[in-house]
mmCIF file with all atom_site columns, C-alpha atoms in Angstrom:
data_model
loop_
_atom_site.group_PDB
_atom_site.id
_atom_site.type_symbol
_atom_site.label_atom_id
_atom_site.label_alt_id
_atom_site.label_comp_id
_atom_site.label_asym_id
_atom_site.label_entity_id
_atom_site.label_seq_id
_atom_site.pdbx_PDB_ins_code
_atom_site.Cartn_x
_atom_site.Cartn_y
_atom_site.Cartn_z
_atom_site.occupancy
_atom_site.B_iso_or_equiv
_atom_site.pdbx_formal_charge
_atom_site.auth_seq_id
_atom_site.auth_comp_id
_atom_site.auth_asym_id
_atom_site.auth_atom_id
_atom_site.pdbx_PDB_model_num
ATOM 1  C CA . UNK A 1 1  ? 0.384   23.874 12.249  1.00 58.00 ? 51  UNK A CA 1
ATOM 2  C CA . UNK A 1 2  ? -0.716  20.370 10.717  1.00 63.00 ? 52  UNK A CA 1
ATOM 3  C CA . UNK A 1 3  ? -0.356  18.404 13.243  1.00 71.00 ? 53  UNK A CA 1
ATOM 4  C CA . UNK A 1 4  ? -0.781  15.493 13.737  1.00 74.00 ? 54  UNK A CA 1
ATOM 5  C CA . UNK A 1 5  ? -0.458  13.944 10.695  1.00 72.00 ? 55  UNK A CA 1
ATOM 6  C CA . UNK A 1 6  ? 0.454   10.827 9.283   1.00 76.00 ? 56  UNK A CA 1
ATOM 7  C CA . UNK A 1 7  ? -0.647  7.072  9.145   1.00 79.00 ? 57  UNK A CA 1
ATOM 8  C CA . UNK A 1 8  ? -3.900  7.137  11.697  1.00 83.00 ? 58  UNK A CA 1
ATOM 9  C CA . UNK A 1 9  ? -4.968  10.754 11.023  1.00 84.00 ? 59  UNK A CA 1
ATOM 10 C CA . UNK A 1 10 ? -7.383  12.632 9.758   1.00 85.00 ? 60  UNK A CA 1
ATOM 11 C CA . UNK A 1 11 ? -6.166  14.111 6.377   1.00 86.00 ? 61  UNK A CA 1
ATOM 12 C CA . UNK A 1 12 ? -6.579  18.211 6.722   1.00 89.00 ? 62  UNK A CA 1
ATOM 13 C CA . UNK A 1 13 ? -9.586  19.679 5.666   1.00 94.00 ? 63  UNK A CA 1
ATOM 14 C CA . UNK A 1 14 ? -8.702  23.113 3.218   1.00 96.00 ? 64  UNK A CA 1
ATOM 15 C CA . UNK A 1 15 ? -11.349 25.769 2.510   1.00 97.00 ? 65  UNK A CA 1
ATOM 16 C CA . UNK A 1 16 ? -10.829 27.976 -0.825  1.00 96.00 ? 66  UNK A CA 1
ATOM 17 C CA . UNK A 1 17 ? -13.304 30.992 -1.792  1.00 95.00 ? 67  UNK A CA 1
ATOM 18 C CA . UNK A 1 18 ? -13.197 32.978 -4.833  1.00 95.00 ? 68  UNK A CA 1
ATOM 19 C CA . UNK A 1 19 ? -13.936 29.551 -7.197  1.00 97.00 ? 69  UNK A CA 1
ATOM 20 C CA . UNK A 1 20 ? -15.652 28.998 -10.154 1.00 97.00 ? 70  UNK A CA 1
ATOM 21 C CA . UNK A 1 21 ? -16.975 26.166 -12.241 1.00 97.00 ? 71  UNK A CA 1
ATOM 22 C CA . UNK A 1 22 ? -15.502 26.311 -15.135 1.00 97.00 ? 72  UNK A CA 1
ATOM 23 C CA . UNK A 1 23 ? -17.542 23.646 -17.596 1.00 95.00 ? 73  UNK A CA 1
ATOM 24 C CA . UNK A 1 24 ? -21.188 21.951 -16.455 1.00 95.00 ? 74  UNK A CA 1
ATOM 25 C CA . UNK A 1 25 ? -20.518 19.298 -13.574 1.00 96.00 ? 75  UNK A CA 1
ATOM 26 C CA . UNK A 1 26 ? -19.786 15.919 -15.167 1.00 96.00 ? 76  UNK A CA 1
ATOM 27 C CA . UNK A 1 27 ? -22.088 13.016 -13.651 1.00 96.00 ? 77  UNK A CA 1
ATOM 28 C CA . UNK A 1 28 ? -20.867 9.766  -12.848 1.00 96.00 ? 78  UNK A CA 1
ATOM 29 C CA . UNK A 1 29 ? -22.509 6.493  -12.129 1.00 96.00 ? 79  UNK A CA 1
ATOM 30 C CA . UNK A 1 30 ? -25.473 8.578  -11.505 1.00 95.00 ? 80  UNK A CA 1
ATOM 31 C CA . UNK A 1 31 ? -24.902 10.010 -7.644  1.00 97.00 ? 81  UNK A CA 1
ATOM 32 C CA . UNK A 1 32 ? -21.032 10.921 -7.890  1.00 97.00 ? 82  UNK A CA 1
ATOM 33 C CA . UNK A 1 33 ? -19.996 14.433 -9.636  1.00 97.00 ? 83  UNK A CA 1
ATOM 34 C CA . UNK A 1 34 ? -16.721 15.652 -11.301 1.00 97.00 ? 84  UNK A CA 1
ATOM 35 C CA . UNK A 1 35 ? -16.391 19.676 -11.213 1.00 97.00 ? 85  UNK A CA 1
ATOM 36 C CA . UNK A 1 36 ? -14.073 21.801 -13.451 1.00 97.00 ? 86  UNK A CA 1
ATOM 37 C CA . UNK A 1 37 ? -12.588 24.696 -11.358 1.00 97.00 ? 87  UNK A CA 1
ATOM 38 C CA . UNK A 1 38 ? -11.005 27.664 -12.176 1.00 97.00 ? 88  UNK A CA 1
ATOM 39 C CA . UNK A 1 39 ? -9.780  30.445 -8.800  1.00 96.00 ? 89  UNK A CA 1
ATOM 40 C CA . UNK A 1 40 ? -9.798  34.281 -9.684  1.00 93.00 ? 90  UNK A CA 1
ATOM 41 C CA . UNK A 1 41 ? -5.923  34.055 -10.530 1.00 94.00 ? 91  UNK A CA 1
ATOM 42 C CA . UNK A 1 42 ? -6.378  31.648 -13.031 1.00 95.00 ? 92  UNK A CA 1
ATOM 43 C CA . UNK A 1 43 ? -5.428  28.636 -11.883 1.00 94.00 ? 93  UNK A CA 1
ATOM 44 C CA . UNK A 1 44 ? -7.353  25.522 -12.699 1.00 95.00 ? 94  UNK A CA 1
ATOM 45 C CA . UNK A 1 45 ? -8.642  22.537 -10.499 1.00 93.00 ? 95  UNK A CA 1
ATOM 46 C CA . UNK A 1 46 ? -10.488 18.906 -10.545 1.00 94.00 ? 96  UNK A CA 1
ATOM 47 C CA . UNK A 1 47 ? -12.479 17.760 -7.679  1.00 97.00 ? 97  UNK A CA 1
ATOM 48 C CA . UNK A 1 48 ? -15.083 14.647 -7.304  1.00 97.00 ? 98  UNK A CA 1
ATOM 49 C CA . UNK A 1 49 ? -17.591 15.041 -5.044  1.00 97.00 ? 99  UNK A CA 1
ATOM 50 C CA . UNK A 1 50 ? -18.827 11.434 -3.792  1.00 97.00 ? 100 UNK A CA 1
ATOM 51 C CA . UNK A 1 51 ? -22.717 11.373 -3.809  1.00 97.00 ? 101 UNK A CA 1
ATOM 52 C CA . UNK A 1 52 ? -22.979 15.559 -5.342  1.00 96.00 ? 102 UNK A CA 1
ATOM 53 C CA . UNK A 1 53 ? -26.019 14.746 -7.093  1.00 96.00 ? 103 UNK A CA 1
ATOM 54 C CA . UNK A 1 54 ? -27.643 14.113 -3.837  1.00 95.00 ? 104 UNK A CA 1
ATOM 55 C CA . UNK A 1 55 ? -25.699 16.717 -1.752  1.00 95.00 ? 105 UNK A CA 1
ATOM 56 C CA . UNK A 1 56 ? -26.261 18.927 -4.161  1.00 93.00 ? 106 UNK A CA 1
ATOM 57 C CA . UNK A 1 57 ? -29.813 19.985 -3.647  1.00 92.00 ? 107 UNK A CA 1
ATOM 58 C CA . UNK A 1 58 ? -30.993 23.497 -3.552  1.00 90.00 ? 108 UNK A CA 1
ATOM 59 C CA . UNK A 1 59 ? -27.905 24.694 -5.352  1.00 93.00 ? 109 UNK A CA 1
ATOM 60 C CA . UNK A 1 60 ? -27.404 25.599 -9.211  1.00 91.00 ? 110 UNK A CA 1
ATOM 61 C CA . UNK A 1 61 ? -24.131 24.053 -9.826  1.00 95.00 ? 111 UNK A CA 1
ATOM 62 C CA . UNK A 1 62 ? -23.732 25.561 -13.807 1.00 95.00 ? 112 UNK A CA 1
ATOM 63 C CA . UNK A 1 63 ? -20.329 26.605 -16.133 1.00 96.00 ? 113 UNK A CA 1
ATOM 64 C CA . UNK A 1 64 ? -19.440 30.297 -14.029 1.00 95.00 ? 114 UNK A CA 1
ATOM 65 C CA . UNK A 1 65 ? -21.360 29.689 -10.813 1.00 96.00 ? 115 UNK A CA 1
ATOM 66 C CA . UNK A 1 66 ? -19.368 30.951 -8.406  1.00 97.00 ? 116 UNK A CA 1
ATOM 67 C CA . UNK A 1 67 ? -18.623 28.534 -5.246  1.00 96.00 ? 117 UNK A CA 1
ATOM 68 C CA . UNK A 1 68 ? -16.979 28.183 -1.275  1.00 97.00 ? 118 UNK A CA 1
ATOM 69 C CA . UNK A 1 69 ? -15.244 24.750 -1.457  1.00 97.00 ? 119 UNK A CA 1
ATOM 70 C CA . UNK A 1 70 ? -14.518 22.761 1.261   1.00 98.00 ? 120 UNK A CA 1
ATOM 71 C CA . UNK A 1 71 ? -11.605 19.692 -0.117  1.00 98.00 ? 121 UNK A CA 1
ATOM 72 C CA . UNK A 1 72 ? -9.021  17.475 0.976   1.00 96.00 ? 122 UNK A CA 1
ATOM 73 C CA . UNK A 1 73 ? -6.353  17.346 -1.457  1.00 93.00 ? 123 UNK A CA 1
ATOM 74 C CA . UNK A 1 74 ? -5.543  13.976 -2.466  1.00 91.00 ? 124 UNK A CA 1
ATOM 75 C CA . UNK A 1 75 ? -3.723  12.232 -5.193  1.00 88.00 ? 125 UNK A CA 1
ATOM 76 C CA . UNK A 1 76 ? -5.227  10.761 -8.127  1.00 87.00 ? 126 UNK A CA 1
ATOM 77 C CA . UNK A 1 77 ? -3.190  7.827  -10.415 1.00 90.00 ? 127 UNK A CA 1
ATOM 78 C CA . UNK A 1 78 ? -4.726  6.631  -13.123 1.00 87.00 ? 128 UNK A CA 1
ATOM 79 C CA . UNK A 1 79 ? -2.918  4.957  -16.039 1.00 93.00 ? 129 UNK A CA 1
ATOM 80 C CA . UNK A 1 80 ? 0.359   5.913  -14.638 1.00 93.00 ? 130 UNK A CA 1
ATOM 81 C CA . UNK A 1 81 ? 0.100   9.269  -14.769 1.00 93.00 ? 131 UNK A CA 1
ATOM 82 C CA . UNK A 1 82 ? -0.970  10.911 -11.030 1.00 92.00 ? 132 UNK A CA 1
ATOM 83 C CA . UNK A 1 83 ? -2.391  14.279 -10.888 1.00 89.00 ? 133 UNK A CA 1
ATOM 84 C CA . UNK A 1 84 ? -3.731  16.492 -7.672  1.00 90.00 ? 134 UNK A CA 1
ATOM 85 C CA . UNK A 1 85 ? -7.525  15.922 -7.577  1.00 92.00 ? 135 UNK A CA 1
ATOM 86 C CA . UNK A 1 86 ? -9.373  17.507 -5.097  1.00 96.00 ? 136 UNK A CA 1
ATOM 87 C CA . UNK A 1 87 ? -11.982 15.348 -2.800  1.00 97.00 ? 137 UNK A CA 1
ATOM 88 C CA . UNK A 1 88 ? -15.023 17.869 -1.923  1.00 98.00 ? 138 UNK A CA 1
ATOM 89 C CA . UNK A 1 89 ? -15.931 17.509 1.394   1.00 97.00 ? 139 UNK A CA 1
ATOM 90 C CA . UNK A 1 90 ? -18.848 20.123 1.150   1.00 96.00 ? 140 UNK A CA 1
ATOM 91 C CA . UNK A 1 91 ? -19.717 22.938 -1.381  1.00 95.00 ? 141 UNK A CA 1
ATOM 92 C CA . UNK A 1 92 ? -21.612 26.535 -1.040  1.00 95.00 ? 142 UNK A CA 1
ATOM 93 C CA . UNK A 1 93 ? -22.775 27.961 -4.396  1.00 95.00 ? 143 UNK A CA 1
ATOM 94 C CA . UNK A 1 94 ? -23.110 31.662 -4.694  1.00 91.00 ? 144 UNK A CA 1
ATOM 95 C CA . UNK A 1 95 ? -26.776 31.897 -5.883  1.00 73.00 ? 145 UNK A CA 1
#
């Protein structure tokens, strides 16, 4: 179903509806954003989306807009401790 996979390939591109932001986008280094996510069962997400602030235009991205999210699910380590982080590959706002 995933193939191929592996050293080489692409990494698979996921699509989740039904996704909310659940705090105001964080900015960093001025083009990059960090979104809070929360899915209609409850379950809660991070994702960074390289160069949002730019990519972002024309949408309202505020705490309970509701959003189509296109990720690849990668791993983030940082200080030892690694955690799923989510790497938006493009984002549809419902307003």
């Amino acid at each position: 179903m995933f193939e191929p996979f592996g050293a080489g390939n692409p990494k698979p591109v996921f699509v989740t509806r039904g996704l909310y932001l659940s705090g105001e986008p964080f900015v960093m280094k001025d083009k990059h954003l960090k979104l809070k996510l929360t899915s209609d069962a409850g379950y809660k997400f991070e994702a960074v989306w390289w160069d949002g602030v730019e990519r972002s235009k024309g949408q309202t991205l505020t705490a309970g807009t509701g959003i189509e999210l296109a990720y690849v699910a990668d791993a983030n380590s940082w200080q030892g401790n690694t955690r799923l982080q989510l790497v938006v590959q493009d984002l549809r706002a419902d307003n």
